[in-house]
Amino acid sequence: EDFDQMLEQFGQYELGLGIDHNAALEVDGDDFRVVSIPGEAGSVPISDNEEEEDGTTFVPGVWLKFVDEEGNVQRKVCPRSGSLSDLLQEVNDPEKHILVDDRVDLCRKENPLLRD
């Protein structure tokens, strides 16, 4: 509830991640994957009418939370793996959620990437 209130406060320009206790979001360069402890219960449905071997229907995972145009907090399940840049634009209309500061170009110019 506190997390939803914080998202509402910042409006439609934030993307929140809700990570279950027995899950993690592993980032490797521009790729990510959701990892979890096998056999542990969580909040993410496995899929319709499916069960794990131990009978659980919900596994640990990651949720994406964002504020829609009406100001309501929405959530959807994070994909199990993919590109980090795609993940950060998972909301329905990313142009409304990602604001680029006018100083980004200057910052990039003054902080070039290190090369081998």
Coordinates of N, CA and C in Angstrom, one line a residue:
E1 N 0.8 -1.2 0.0 CA 0.0 0.0 0.0 C 0.9 1.3 0.0
D2 N 1.9 1.3 0.8 CA 2.8 2.4 0.8 C 3.5 2.6 -0.5
F3 N 3.8 1.5 -1.2 CA 4.5 1.6 -2.5 C 3.6 2.2 -3.5
D4 N 2.3 1.8 -3.5 CA 1.3 2.3 -4.4 C 1.1 3.8 -4.2
Q5 N 1.1 4.2 -2.9 CA 1.0 5.7 -2.6 C 2.2 6.5 -3.1
M6 N 3.4 5.9 -3.0 CA 4.6 6.5 -3.5 C 4.5 6.7 -5.1
L7 N 4.0 5.6 -5.7 CA 3.9 5.7 -7.2 C 2.9 6.8 -7.6
E8 N 1.8 6.8 -6.9 CA 0.7 7.8 -7.1 C 1.3 9.2 -7.0
Q9 N 2.1 9.4 -6.0 CA 2.7 10.7 -5.7 C 3.6 11.2 -6.8
F10 N 4.3 10.3 -7.5 CA 5.2 10.7 -8.5 C 4.5 10.7 -9.9
G11 N 3.3 10.2 -9.9 CA 2.5 10.3 -11.1 C 2.9 9.2 -12.2
Q12 N 2.6 9.6 -13.4 CA 2.8 8.6 -14.5 C 4.2 8.5 -15.1
Y13 N 5.2 8.9 -14.3 CA 6.5 8.9 -14.9 C 7.4 8.0 -14.2
E14 N 6.9 7.0 -13.4 CA 7.7 6.1 -12.7 C 7.3 4.7 -13.0
L15 N 8.2 3.8 -13.0 CA 8.0 2.3 -13.1 C 8.5 1.7 -11.9
G16 N 7.6 0.9 -11.2 CA 8.0 0.3 -9.9 C 8.2 -1.2 -10.2
L17 N 9.1 -1.8 -9.4 CA 9.3 -3.2 -9.4 C 9.0 -3.8 -8.1
G18 N 8.1 -4.8 -8.1 CA 7.7 -5.5 -6.8 C 8.3 -6.9 -6.9
I19 N 9.3 -7.2 -6.1 CA 10.0 -8.5 -6.1 C 9.6 -9.3 -4.9
D20 N 9.1 -10.5 -5.2 CA 8.7 -11.5 -4.1 C 9.9 -11.8 -3.3
H21 N 9.7 -12.2 -2.0 CA 10.7 -12.6 -1.1 C 11.7 -13.6 -1.6
N22 N 11.2 -14.7 -2.3 CA 12.0 -15.7 -2.7 C 12.4 -15.6 -4.2
A23 N 12.4 -14.4 -4.7 CA 12.8 -14.1 -6.1 C 13.8 -13.0 -6.2
A24 N 14.4 -12.9 -7.4 CA 15.4 -11.9 -7.6 C 15.4 -11.5 -9.1
L25 N 15.8 -10.3 -9.3 CA 15.9 -9.8 -10.7 C 17.4 -9.8 -11.0
E26 N 17.9 -10.7 -11.8 CA 19.3 -10.7 -12.2 C 19.6 -9.9 -13.4
V27 N 20.5 -9.0 -13.3 CA 20.8 -8.1 -14.5 C 22.3 -8.5 -14.9
D28 N 22.4 -8.7 -16.2 CA 23.7 -9.0 -16.8 C 23.9 -8.2 -18.1
G29 N 24.6 -7.1 -18.0 CA 24.7 -6.2 -19.1 C 23.3 -5.6 -19.4
D30 N 22.8 -5.8 -20.6 CA 21.5 -5.3 -21.0 C 20.5 -6.4 -21.0
D31 N 20.8 -7.6 -20.4 CA 19.8 -8.7 -20.2 C 19.4 -8.9 -18.8
F32 N 18.2 -9.4 -18.6 CA 17.8 -9.6 -17.3 C 17.1 -11.0 -17.3
R33 N 16.9 -11.6 -16.1 CA 16.1 -12.7 -15.9 C 15.6 -12.8 -14.5
V34 N 14.4 -13.3 -14.3 CA 13.9 -13.5 -13.0 C 14.3 -14.9 -12.5
V35 N 14.8 -14.9 -11.3 CA 15.2 -16.2 -10.7 C 14.5 -16.4 -9.4
S36 N 14.2 -17.6 -9.0 CA 13.5 -17.9 -7.8 C 13.9 -19.2 -7.2
I37 N 13.6 -19.4 -6.0 CA 13.9 -20.6 -5.3 C 12.8 -21.7 -5.6
P38 N 13.2 -22.8 -6.2 CA 12.3 -23.8 -6.6 C 11.5 -24.4 -5.4
G39 N 10.2 -24.6 -5.6 CA 9.4 -25.2 -4.6 C 8.8 -24.2 -3.6
E40 N 9.2 -22.9 -3.7 CA 8.7 -21.9 -2.8 C 7.4 -21.2 -3.4
A41 N 6.5 -20.8 -2.6 CA 5.3 -20.2 -3.1 C 5.6 -18.7 -3.2
G42 N 4.8 -18.0 -4.1 CA 5.0 -16.6 -4.4 C 3.7 -16.0 -4.8
S43 N 3.7 -14.9 -5.5 CA 2.5 -14.2 -5.9 C 2.2 -14.2 -7.4
V44 N 3.1 -14.8 -8.1 CA 2.9 -14.9 -9.6 C 2.3 -16.2 -10.0
P45 N 1.2 -16.1 -10.7 CA 0.5 -17.4 -11.2 C 1.4 -18.1 -12.2
I46 N 1.5 -19.4 -12.1 CA 2.3 -20.2 -13.0 C 1.7 -20.0 -14.4
S47 N 0.5 -20.4 -14.6 CA -0.3 -20.1 -15.8 C -1.7 -20.7 -15.5
D48 N -2.6 -20.5 -16.4 CA -4.0 -20.9 -16.2 C -4.0 -22.4 -16.0
N49 N -4.7 -22.8 -14.9 CA -4.9 -24.3 -14.6 C -3.7 -25.1 -14.6
E50 N -2.6 -24.6 -14.1 CA -1.3 -25.3 -14.1 C -0.8 -25.4 -12.6
E51 N -0.1 -26.4 -12.2 CA 0.4 -26.5 -10.9 C 1.8 -27.0 -11.0
E52 N 2.6 -26.6 -9.9 CA 4.0 -27.2 -9.8 C 3.8 -28.6 -9.3
E53 N 4.9 -29.3 -9.2 CA 4.8 -30.7 -8.7 C 4.4 -30.8 -7.3
D54 N 4.7 -29.8 -6.5 CA 4.3 -29.8 -5.1 C 2.9 -29.2 -4.9
G55 N 2.2 -28.9 -5.9 CA 0.8 -28.4 -5.8 C 0.6 -26.9 -5.8
T56 N 1.7 -26.2 -5.8 CA 1.5 -24.7 -5.7 C 1.1 -24.2 -7.1
T57 N 0.3 -23.2 -7.1 CA -0.1 -22.5 -8.4 C 0.5 -21.1 -8.5
F58 N 1.2 -20.7 -7.5 CA 1.9 -19.4 -7.5 C 3.3 -19.5 -7.2
V59 N 4.2 -18.9 -7.9 CA 5.6 -19.0 -7.7 C 6.2 -17.6 -7.4
P60 N 7.4 -17.5 -6.8 CA 8.0 -16.2 -6.6 C 8.4 -15.6 -8.0
G61 N 8.2 -14.3 -8.0 CA 8.5 -13.6 -9.3 C 8.5 -12.1 -9.1
V62 N 8.4 -11.4 -10.2 CA 8.5 -9.9 -10.1 C 7.3 -9.3 -10.8
W63 N 6.8 -8.2 -10.2 CA 5.7 -7.5 -10.8 C 6.2 -6.1 -11.2
L64 N 5.6 -5.6 -12.3 CA 5.8 -4.2 -12.8 C 4.6 -3.4 -12.4
K65 N 4.9 -2.3 -11.7 CA 3.8 -1.4 -11.3 C 4.0 0.0 -11.9
F66 N 2.9 0.6 -12.3 CA 2.9 1.9 -12.9 C 1.6 2.6 -12.7
V67 N 1.5 3.9 -13.0 CA 0.3 4.6 -12.8 C -0.3 4.9 -14.2
D68 N -1.6 4.5 -14.4 CA -2.2 4.7 -15.7 C -2.7 6.2 -15.9
E69 N -3.3 6.5 -17.0 CA -3.7 7.8 -17.3 C -4.8 8.4 -16.4
E70 N -5.5 7.5 -15.7 CA -6.6 7.9 -14.8 C -6.0 8.1 -13.4
G71 N -4.7 7.8 -13.2 CA -4.1 7.9 -11.9 C -4.2 6.7 -11.0
N72 N -4.6 5.6 -11.6 CA -4.7 4.3 -10.8 C -3.4 3.5 -11.0
V73 N -3.0 2.9 -9.9 CA -1.8 2.0 -10.0 C -2.2 0.7 -10.6
Q74 N -1.5 0.3 -11.6 CA -1.7 -0.9 -12.3 C -0.5 -1.8 -12.1
R75 N -0.7 -3.1 -12.3 CA 0.5 -4.0 -12.2 C 0.3 -5.1 -13.3
K76 N 1.5 -5.7 -13.7 CA 1.5 -6.8 -14.5 C 2.8 -7.6 -14.2
V77 N 2.7 -8.9 -14.6 CA 3.8 -9.8 -14.3 C 5.0 -9.4 -15.2
C78 N 6.2 -9.4 -14.6 CA 7.4 -9.1 -15.4 C 7.7 -10.4 -16.2
P79 N 8.1 -10.2 -17.4 CA 8.6 -11.4 -18.2 C 9.7 -12.1 -17.5
R80 N 9.8 -13.4 -17.7 CA 10.9 -14.2 -17.0 C 12.3 -13.8 -17.5
S81 N 12.5 -13.3 -18.7 CA 13.8 -12.9 -19.1 C 13.6 -12.0 -20.3
G82 N 14.7 -11.3 -20.7 CA 14.6 -10.4 -21.8 C 15.7 -9.3 -21.8
S83 N 15.5 -8.3 -22.5 CA 16.4 -7.1 -22.6 C 16.0 -6.1 -21.5
L84 N 17.0 -5.6 -20.8 CA 16.7 -4.7 -19.7 C 16.1 -3.4 -20.3
S85 N 16.5 -2.9 -21.5 CA 15.9 -1.7 -22.0 C 14.5 -2.0 -22.4
D86 N 14.1 -3.2 -22.8 CA 12.7 -3.5 -23.1 C 11.9 -3.5 -21.8
L87 N 12.5 -4.1 -20.7 CA 11.8 -4.1 -19.4 C 11.5 -2.7 -18.9
L88 N 12.4 -1.8 -19.0 CA 12.2 -0.5 -18.5 C 11.1 0.3 -19.3
Q89 N 10.7 -0.3 -20.5 CA 9.7 0.4 -21.3 C 8.4 -0.5 -21.4
E90 N 8.2 -1.4 -20.3 CA 7.1 -2.3 -20.4 C 5.7 -1.7 -20.2
V91 N 5.7 -0.5 -19.8 CA 4.4 0.2 -19.6 C 3.7 0.3 -21.0
N92 N 2.4 0.5 -21.0 CA 1.7 0.6 -22.3 C 2.1 1.7 -23.2
D93 N 2.5 2.8 -22.7 CA 2.9 3.9 -23.5 C 4.1 4.6 -23.0
P94 N 5.3 4.0 -23.3 CA 6.5 4.4 -22.6 C 6.9 5.9 -22.8
E95 N 6.4 6.5 -23.9 CA 6.7 7.9 -24.0 C 6.1 8.8 -22.9
K96 N 5.1 8.3 -22.3 CA 4.5 9.1 -21.2 C 5.1 8.8 -19.9
H97 N 6.0 7.7 -19.8 CA 6.5 7.3 -18.6 C 8.0 7.6 -18.5
I98 N 8.7 7.8 -19.6 CA 10.1 8.0 -19.5 C 10.4 9.4 -19.9
L99 N 10.9 10.2 -19.0 CA 11.3 11.6 -19.2 C 12.8 11.7 -19.3
V100 N 13.3 12.3 -20.3 CA 14.7 12.5 -20.5 C 15.1 13.9 -20.1
D101 N 15.9 14.0 -19.1 CA 16.4 15.3 -18.6 C 17.1 16.0 -19.7
D102 N 17.0 17.3 -19.8 CA 17.7 18.1 -20.8 C 19.2 18.0 -20.7
R103 N 19.7 17.7 -19.6 CA 21.1 17.6 -19.3 C 21.8 16.3 -19.7
V104 N 21.0 15.3 -20.1 CA 21.5 14.0 -20.4 C 22.6 14.0 -21.5
D105 N 22.4 14.7 -22.6 CA 23.4 14.8 -23.6 C 24.7 15.3 -23.1
L106 N 24.7 16.4 -22.3 CA 25.9 16.9 -21.7 C 26.6 15.9 -20.7
C107 N 25.8 15.2 -20.0 CA 26.3 14.2 -19.0 C 27.0 13.1 -19.8
R108 N 26.4 12.6 -20.9 CA 27.0 11.6 -21.7 C 28.3 12.1 -22.4
K109 N 28.3 13.3 -22.8 CA 29.5 13.9 -23.4 C 30.6 13.9 -22.4
E110 N 30.3 14.3 -21.2 CA 31.4 14.5 -20.1 C 31.7 13.1 -19.5
N111 N 31.0 12.1 -19.7 CA 31.2 10.8 -19.1 C 31.2 9.7 -20.2
P112 N 32.1 9.7 -21.1 CA 32.1 8.7 -22.1 C 32.3 7.3 -21.6
L113 N 31.8 6.3 -22.3 CA 31.9 4.9 -21.8 C 33.4 4.5 -21.9
L114 N 33.8 3.7 -21.0 CA 35.2 3.2 -21.0 C 35.3 2.1 -22.1
R115 N 36.3 2.1 -22.9 CA 36.5 1.1 -23.9 C 37.8 0.3 -23.6
D116 N 37.8 -1.0 -24.0 CA 39.0 -1.8 -23.8 C 40.1 -1.3 -24.8

